[in-house]
Short mmCIF file of C-alpha atoms and ligand atoms in Angstrom, two decimals:
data_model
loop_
_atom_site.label_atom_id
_atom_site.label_comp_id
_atom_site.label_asym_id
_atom_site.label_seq_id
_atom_site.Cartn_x
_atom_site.Cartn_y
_atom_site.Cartn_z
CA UNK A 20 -65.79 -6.79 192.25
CA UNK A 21 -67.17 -9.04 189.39
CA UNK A 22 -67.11 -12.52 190.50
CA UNK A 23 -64.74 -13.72 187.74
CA UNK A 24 -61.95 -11.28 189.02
CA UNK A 25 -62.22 -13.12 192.42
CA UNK A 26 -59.63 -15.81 193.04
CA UNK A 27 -61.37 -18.67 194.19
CA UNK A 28 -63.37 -18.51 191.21
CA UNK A 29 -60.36 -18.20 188.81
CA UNK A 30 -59.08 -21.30 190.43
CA UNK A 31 -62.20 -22.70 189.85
CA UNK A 32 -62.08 -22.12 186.17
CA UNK A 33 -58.86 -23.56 186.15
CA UNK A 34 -59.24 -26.46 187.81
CA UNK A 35 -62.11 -27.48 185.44
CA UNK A 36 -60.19 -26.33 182.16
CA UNK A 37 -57.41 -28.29 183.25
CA UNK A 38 -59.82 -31.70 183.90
CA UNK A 39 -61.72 -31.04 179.84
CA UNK A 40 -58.00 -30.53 178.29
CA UNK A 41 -56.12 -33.38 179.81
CA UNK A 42 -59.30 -35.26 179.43
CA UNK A 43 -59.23 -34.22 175.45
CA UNK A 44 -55.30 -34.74 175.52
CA UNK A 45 -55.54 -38.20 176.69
CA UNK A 46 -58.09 -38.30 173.61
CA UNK A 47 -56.26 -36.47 170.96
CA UNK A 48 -52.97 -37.40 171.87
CA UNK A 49 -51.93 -34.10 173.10
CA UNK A 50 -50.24 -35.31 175.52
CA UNK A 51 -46.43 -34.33 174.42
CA UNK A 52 -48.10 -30.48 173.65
CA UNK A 53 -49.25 -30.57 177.58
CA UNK A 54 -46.48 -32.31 178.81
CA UNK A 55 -44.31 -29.71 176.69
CA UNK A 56 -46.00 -26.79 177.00
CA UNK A 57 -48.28 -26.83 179.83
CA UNK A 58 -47.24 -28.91 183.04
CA UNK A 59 -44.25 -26.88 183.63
CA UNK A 60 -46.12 -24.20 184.62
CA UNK A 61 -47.71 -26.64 187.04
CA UNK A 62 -44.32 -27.44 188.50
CA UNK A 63 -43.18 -23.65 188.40
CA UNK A 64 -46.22 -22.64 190.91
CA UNK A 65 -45.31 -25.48 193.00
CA UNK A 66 -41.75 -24.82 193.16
CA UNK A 67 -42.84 -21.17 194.06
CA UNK A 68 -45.14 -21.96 196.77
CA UNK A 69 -42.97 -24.90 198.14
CA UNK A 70 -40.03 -22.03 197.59
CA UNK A 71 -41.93 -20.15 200.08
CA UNK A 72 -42.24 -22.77 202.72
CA UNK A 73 -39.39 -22.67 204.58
CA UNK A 74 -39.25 -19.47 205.25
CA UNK A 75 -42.90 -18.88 206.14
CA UNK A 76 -42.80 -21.92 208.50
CA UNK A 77 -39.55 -20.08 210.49
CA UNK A 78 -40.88 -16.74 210.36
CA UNK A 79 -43.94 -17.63 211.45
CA UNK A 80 -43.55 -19.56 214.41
CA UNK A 81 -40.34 -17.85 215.75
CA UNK A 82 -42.60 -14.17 215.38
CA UNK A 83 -45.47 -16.39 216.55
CA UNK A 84 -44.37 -17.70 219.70
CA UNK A 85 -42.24 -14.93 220.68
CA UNK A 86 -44.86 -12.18 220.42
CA UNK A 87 -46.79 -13.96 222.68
CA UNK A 88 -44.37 -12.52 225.27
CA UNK A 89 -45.38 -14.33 227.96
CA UNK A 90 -44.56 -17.85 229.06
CA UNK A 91 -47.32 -19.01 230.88
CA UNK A 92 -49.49 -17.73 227.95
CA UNK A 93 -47.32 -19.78 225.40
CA UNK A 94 -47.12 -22.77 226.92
CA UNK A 95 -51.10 -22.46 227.86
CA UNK A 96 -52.05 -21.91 224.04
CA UNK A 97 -49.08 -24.44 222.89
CA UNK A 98 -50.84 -27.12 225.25
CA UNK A 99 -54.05 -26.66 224.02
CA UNK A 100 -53.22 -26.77 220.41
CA UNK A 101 -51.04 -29.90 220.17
CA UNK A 102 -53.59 -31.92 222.69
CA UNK A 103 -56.42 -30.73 220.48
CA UNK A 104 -54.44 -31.63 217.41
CA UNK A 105 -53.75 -34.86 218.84
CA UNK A 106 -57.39 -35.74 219.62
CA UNK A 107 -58.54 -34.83 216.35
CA UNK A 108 -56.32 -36.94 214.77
CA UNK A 109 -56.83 -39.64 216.69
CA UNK A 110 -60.51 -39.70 216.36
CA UNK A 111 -59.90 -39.36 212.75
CA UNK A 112 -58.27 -42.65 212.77
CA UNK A 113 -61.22 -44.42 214.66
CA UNK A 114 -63.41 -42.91 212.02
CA UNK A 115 -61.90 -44.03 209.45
CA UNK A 116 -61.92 -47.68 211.11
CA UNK A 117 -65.11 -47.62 212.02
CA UNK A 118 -66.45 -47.07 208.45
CA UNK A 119 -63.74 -49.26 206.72
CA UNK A 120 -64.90 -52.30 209.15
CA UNK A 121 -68.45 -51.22 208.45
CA UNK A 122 -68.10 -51.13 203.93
CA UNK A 123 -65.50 -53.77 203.85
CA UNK A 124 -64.10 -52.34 200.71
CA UNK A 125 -61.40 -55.14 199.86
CA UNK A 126 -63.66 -58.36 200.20
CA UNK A 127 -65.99 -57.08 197.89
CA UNK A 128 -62.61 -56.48 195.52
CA UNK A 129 -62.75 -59.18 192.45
CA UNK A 130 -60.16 -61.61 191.93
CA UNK A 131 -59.29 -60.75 189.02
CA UNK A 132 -59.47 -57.01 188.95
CA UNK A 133 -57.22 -57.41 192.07
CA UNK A 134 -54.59 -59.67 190.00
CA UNK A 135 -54.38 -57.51 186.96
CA UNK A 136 -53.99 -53.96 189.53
CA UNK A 137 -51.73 -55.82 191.40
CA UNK A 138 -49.39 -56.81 188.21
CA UNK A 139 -49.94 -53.40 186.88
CA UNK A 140 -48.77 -51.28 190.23
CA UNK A 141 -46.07 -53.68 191.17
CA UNK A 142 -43.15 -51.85 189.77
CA UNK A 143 -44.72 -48.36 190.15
CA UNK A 144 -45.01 -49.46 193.81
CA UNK A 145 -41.84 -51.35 193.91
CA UNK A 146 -40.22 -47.58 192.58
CA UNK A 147 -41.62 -45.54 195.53
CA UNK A 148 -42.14 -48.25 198.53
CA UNK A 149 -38.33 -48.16 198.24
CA UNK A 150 -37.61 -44.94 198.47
CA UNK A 151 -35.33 -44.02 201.25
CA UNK A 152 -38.17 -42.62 203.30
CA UNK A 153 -40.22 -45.96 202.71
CA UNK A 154 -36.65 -48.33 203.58
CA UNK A 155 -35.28 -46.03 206.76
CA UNK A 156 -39.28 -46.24 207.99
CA UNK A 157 -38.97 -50.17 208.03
CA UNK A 158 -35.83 -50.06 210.05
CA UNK A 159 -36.88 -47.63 213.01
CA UNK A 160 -37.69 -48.22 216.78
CA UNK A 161 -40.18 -46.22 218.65
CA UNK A 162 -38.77 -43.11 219.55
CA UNK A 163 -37.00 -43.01 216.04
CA UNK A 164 -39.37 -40.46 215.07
CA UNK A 165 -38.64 -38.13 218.49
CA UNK A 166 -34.94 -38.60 217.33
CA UNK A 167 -35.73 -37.68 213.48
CA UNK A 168 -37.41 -34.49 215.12
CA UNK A 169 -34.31 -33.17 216.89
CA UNK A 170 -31.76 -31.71 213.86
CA UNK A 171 -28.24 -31.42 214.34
CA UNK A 172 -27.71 -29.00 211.49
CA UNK A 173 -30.12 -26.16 211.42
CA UNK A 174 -29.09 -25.82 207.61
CA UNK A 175 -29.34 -28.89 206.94
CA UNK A 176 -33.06 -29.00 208.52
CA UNK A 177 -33.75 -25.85 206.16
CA UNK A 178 -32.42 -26.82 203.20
CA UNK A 179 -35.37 -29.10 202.71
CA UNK A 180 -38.90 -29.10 202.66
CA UNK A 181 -39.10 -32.72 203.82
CA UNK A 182 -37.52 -31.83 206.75
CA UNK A 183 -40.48 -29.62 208.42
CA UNK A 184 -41.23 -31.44 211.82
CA UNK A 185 -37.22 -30.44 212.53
CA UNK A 186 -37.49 -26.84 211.25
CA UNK A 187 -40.90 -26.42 213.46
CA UNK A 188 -38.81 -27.68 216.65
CA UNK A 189 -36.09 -25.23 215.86
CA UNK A 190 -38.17 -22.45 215.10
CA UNK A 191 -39.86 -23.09 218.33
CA UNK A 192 -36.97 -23.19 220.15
CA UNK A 193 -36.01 -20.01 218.79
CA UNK A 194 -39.24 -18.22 219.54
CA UNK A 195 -39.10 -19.88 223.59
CA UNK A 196 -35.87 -19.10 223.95
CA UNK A 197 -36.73 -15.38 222.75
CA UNK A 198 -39.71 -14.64 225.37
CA UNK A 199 -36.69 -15.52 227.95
CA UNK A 200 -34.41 -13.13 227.05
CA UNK A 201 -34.64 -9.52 228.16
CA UNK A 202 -36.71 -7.10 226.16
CA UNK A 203 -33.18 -4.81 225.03
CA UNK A 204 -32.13 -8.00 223.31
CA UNK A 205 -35.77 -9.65 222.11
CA UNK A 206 -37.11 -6.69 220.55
CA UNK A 207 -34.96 -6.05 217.39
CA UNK A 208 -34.28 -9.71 216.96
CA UNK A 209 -38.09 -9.79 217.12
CA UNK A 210 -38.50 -7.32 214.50
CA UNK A 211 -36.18 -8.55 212.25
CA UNK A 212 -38.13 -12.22 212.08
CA UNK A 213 -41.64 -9.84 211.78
CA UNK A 214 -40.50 -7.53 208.93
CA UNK A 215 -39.58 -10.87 207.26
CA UNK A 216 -42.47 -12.45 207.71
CA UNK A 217 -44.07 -9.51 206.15
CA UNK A 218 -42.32 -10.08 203.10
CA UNK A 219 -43.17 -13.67 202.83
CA UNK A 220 -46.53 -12.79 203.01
CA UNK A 221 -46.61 -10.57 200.39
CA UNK A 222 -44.52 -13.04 198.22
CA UNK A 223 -47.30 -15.47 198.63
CA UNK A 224 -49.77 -12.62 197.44
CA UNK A 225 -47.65 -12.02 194.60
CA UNK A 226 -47.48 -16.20 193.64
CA UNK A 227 -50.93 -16.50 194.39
CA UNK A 228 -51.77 -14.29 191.22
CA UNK A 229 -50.65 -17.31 189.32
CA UNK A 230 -52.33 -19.82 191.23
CA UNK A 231 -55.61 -20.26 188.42
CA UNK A 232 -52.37 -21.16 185.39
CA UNK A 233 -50.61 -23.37 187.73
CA UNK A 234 -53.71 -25.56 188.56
CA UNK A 235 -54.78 -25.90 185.18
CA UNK A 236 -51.60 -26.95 184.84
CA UNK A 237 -51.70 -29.13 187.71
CA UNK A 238 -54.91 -30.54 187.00
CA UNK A 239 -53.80 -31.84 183.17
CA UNK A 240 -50.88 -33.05 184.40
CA UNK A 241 -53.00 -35.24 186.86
CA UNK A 242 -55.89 -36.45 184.27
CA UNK A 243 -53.11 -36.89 180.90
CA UNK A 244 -51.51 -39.29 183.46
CA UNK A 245 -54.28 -41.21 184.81
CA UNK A 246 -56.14 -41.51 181.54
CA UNK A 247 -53.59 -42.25 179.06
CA UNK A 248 -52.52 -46.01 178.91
CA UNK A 249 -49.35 -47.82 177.47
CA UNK A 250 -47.70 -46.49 174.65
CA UNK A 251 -49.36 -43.12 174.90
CA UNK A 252 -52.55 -44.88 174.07
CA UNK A 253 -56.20 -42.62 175.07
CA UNK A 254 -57.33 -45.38 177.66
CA UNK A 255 -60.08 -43.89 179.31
CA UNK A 256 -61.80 -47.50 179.44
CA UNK A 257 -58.88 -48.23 181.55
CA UNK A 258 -59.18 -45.24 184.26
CA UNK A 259 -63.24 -46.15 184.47
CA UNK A 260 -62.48 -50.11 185.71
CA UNK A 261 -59.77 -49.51 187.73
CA UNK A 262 -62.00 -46.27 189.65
CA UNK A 263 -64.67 -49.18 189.27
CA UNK A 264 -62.84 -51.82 191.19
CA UNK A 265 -61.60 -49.30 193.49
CA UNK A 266 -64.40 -47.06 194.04
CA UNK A 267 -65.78 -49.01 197.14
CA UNK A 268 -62.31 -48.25 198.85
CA UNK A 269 -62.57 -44.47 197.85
CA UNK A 270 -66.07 -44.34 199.02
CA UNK A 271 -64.80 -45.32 202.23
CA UNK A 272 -62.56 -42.87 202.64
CA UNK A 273 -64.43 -40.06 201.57
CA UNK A 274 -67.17 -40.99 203.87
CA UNK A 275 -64.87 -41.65 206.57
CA UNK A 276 -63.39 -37.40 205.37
CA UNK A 277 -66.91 -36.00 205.37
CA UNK A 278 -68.13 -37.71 208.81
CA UNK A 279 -64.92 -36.70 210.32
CA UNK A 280 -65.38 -32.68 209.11
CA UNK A 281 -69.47 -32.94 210.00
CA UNK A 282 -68.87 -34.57 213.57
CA UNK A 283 -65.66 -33.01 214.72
CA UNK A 284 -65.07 -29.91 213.14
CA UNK A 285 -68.78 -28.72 212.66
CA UNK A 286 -69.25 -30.09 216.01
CA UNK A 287 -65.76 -27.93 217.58
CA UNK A 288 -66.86 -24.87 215.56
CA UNK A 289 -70.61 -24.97 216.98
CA UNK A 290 -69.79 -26.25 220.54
CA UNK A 291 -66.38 -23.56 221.23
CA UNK A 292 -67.31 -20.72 218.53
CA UNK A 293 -69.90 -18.47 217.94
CA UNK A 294 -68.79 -18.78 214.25
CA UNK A 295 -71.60 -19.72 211.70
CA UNK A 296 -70.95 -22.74 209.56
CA UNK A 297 -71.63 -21.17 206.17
CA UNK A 298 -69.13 -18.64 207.37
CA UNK A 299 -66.05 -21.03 208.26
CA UNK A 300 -66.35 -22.88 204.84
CA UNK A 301 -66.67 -19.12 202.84
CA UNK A 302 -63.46 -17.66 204.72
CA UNK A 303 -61.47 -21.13 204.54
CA UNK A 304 -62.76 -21.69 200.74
CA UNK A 305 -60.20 -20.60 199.04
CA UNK A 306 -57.62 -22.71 201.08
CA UNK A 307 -59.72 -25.62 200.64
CA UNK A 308 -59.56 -25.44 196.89
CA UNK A 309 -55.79 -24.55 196.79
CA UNK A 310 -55.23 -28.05 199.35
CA UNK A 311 -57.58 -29.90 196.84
CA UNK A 312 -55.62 -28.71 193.97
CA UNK A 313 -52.33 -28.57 195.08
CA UNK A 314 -52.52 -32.13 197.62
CA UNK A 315 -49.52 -30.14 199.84
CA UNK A 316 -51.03 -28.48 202.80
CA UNK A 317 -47.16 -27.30 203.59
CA UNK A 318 -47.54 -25.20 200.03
CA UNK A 319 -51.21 -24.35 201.34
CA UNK A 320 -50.31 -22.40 204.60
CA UNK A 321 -50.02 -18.86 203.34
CA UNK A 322 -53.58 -18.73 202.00
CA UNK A 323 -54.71 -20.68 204.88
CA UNK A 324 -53.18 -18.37 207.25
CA UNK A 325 -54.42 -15.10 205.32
CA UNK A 326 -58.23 -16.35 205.08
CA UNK A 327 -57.84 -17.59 208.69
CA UNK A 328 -56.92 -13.47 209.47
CA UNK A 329 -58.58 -11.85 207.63
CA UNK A 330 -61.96 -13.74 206.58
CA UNK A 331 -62.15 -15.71 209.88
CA UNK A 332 -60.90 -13.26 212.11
CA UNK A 333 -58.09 -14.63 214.04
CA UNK A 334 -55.84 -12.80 215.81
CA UNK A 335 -52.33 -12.88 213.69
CA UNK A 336 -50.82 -14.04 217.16
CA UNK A 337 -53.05 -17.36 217.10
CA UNK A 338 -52.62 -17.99 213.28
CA UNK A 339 -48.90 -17.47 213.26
CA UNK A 340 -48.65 -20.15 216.01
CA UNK A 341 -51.25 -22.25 214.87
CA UNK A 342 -51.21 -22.88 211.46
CA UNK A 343 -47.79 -23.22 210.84
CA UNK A 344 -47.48 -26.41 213.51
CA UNK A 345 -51.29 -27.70 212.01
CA UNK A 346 -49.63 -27.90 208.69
CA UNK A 347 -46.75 -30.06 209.96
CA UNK A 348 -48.18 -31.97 212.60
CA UNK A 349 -51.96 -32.06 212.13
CA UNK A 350 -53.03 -34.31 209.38
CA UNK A 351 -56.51 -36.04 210.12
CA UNK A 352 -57.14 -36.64 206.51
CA UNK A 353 -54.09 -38.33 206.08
CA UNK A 354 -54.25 -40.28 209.38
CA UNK A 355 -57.93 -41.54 208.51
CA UNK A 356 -57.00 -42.40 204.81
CA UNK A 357 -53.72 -44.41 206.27
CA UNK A 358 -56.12 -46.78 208.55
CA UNK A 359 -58.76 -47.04 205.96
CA UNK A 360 -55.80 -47.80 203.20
CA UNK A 361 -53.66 -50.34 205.35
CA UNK A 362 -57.08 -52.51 206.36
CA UNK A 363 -58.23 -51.99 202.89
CA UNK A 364 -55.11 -53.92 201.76
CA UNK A 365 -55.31 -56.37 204.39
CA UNK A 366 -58.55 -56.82 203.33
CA UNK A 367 -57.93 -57.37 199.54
CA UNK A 368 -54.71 -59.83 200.99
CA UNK A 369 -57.63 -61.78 202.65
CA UNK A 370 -56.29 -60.77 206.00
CA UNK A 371 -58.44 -60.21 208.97
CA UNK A 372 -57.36 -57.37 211.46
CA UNK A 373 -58.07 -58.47 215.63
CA UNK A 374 -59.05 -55.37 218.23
CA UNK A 375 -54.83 -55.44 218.72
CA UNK A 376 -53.94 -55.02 214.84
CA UNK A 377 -56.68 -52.15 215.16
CA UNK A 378 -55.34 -50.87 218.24
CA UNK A 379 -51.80 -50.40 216.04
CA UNK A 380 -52.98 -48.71 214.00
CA UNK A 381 -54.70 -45.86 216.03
CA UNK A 382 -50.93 -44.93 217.31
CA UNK A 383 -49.13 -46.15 214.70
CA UNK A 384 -51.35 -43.58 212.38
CA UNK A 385 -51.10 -40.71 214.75
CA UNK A 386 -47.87 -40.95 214.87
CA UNK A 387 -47.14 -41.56 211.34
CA UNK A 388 -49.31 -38.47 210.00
CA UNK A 389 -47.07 -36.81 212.63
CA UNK A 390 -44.27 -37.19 210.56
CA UNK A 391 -45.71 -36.63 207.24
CA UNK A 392 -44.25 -33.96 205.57
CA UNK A 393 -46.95 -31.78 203.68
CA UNK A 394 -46.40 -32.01 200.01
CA UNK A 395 -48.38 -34.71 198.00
CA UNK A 396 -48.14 -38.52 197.89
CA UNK A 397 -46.30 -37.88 201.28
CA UNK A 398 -48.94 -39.92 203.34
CA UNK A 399 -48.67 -43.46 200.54
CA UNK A 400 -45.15 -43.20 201.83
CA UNK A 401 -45.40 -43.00 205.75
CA UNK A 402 -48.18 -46.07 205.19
CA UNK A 403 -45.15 -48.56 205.00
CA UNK A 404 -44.78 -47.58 208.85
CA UNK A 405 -48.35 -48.74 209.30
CA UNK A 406 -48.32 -52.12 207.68
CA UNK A 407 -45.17 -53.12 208.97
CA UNK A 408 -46.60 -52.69 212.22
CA UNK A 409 -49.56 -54.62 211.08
CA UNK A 410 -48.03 -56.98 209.43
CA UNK A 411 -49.62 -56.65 206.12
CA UNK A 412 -47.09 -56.91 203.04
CA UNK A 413 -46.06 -53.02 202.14
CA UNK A 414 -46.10 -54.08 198.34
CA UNK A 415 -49.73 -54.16 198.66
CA UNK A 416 -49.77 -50.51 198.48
CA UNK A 417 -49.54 -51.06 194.43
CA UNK A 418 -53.52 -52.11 194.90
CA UNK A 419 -54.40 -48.33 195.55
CA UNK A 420 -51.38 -46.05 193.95
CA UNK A 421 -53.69 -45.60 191.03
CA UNK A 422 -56.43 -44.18 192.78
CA UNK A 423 -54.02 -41.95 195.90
CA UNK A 424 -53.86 -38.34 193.80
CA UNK A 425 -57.77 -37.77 194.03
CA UNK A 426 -57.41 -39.22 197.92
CA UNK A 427 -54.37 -36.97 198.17
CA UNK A 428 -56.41 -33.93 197.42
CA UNK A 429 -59.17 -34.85 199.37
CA UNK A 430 -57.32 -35.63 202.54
CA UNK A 431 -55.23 -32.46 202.05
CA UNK A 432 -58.43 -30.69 202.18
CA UNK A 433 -59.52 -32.21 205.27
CA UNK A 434 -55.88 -31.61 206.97
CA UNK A 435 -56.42 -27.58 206.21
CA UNK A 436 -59.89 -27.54 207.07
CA UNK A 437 -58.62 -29.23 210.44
CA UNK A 438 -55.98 -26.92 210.67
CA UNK A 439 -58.63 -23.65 210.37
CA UNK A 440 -61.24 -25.31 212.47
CA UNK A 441 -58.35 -26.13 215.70
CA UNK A 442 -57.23 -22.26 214.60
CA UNK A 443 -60.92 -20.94 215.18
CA UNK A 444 -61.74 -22.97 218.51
CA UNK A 445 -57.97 -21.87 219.94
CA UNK A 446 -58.35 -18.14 219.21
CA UNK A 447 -61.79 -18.01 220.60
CA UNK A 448 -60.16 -19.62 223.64
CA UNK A 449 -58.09 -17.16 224.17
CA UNK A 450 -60.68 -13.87 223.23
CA UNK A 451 -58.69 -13.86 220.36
CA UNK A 452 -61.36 -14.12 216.85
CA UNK A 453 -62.89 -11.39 216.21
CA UNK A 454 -64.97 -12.26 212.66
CA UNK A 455 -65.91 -9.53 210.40
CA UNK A 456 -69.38 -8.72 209.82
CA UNK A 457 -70.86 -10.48 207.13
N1 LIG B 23 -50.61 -34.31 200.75
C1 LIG B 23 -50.87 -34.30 202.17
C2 LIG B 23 -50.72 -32.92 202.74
O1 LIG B 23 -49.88 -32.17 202.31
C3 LIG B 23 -50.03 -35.27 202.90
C4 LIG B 23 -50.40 -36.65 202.45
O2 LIG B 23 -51.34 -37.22 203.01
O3 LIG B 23 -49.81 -37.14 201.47
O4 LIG B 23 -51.43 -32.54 203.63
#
């Protein structure tokens, strides 16, 4: 197959079309033409992949869980995912602190940069700190986010994508309360939930085929918006001082993101797989750029899940358990970029964290990446939980609004490739990986 027929590279070619032509709209004042003409296309592939989500997320995990058949072997593998998923994430968060602490990104912030970003966020912050997610978050106790996980409506829980941590505890409800029953009754209920996930999958082949438009039309959306100022004004001056001012904090999470994937994934993948590094990152490629360009690892899961089959070799019993619960629940990107975020803005408030304030944040950040549903910006929002517990004013979250798409879509990218690494280590676990020759 030429190279240009393969998808990665089409999305490739799209993502980089997209990044010249909103750069040249900002420019030319095409804006109206892309906002017009092109971003709905961008919103059309999201809808359909976010369309998708629900139902792949149910099928997945009910077909998942219940064709493992036997008990002890579900709750064996279930244990050993969510502990590793928990670890991960929390070293994640120690990463991130480590090398926040270390680069100090918001002393070395200047005054007046700080005042003019913080006058110039204020109401966009204002407009999505107080957001119902963002207000309810203030108001919680501890266990408000076990209570949050139990629906009482399983409609209601799958009428919305935000709602993903409830339809995962359903759906694994479902699938335990299916390896229980006898075999006359599991079977066709079983094979109604695995013909359906066999449609869904094919759906997502079918939406994928318009994945290189929709990022094009993702990626313009993103640039026309970041580099055009006031009153539809080309301000690419503008997007250059405030990545300037902000670059130390990005720095710091992206270093925190690539020490995290070197040390503990590289480190998972060598120590519990016989899998060869060059051959995780060319199976979970494609994934990677789809989380980079979409920032939703929710809208993600079907590619992740294919590559993880069929390039990786994972058994379809592991990757229909595992991915579907990594995508909810495993966010390590998200939980790093939270700690390095909420002491980045204590920083830049000239507020100094002690070992206890640090401590917070480990479980608060866990916790809170938890509960982050997988679609973008999600992780700005659940931040609130973090600097309330900290402390640290929530409006100060208008310092680094500007910059959270490109962490977004770096972070998401880490959550997948977290997601793919836990998937490998698991199925090898169990005998289950099986990679194709190269
Ligand atoms: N966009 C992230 C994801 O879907 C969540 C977040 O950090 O905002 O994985």
């Amino acid at each position: 197959m030429k190279w240009y027929r393969k998808l990665h590279w089409q999305i490739i070619i799209g993502m980089i079309l997209g990044l010249i032509y909103g750069i040249a709209a900002a420019q030319f004042q095409w804006t109206e033409f892309a906002t017009n003409w092109i971003v709905p296309f961008g919103d059309i592939f999201m809808n359909l992949l976010k369309l998708i989500a629900v139902p792949l997320v149910l099928t997945s995990l009910v077909a998942g869980v219940a064709s493992l058949s036997d008990f002890k072997k579900l709750s064996r593998m279930g244990g050993k995912t969510i502990g590793l998923y928990i670890a991960t994430t929390a070293v994640a968060v120690t990463i991130g602190l480590l090398v926040v602490n270390s680069i100090q990104p918001g002393a070395k912030l200047p005054a007046d940069t700080k005042a003019k970003l913080e006058a110039q966020f204020q109401a966009n912050a204002a407009d999505k700190a107080k957001g119902e997610t963002a207000e309810t978050a203030r108001q919680r106790g501890p266990l408000q986010p076990l209570v949050d996980m139990v629906p009482d409506n399983f409609f209601g829980s799958a009428s919305s994508n935000r709602n993903m941590l409830q339809l995962v505890f359903v759906s694994l409800l479902i699938g335990i309360a299916l390896v229980q029953v006898s075999s006359e009754h599991r079977q066709p209920v079983l094979s109604i939930f695995e013909g359906l996930q066999a449609v869904v999958i094919k759906l997502v082949n079918m939406i994928m085929l318009m994945a290189p438009i929709g990022v094009f039309a993702l990626i313009t959306k993103t640039i026309t918006s970041l580099a055009t100022g006031e009153g539809g004004q080309a301000n690419l001056d503008q997007i250059g001082a405030i990545l300037g001012a902000l670059g130390y904090y990005c720095i710091a999470v992206v270093i925190g993101l690539l020490l995290h994937t070197t040390i503990v994934y590289l480190g998972l993948l060598k120590v519990f797989t016989p899998l060869k590094i060059s051959q995780f990152f060319k199976a979970i490629g494609p994934a990677q750029l789809l989380a980079f360009s979409t920032s939703s690892s929710g809208a993600t899961l079907p590619v992740t899940m294919r590559q993880c089959k069929e390039k990786l070799g994972a058994s379809k019993e592991t990757t229909s358990f595992v991915l579907p619960l990594g995508a909810t629940i495993n966010m390590d990107g998200t939980a790093l970029y939270q700690a390095v975020a909420a002491v980045f803005i204590a920083q830049a408030s000239g507020m100094s964290l002690d070992m206890g304030a640090q401590l917070t944040i480990v479980i608060t950040a866990v916790l809170a990446s938890i509960g982050t549903a997988a679609v973008p910006g999600a992780g700005i929002i659940m931040l609130v939980i973090i600097l309330e517990a900290i402390d640290v004013p929530s409006e100060g979250i208008a310092l680094i609004l500007g910059v959270d798409r490109i962490l977004d879509m770096l972070r998401t990218t880490t959550n997948v490739t977290g997601d793919a690494a836990v998937c490998a280590v698991i199925a090898n676990s169990e005998k289950q990986l099986n990679p194709p020759g190269e």
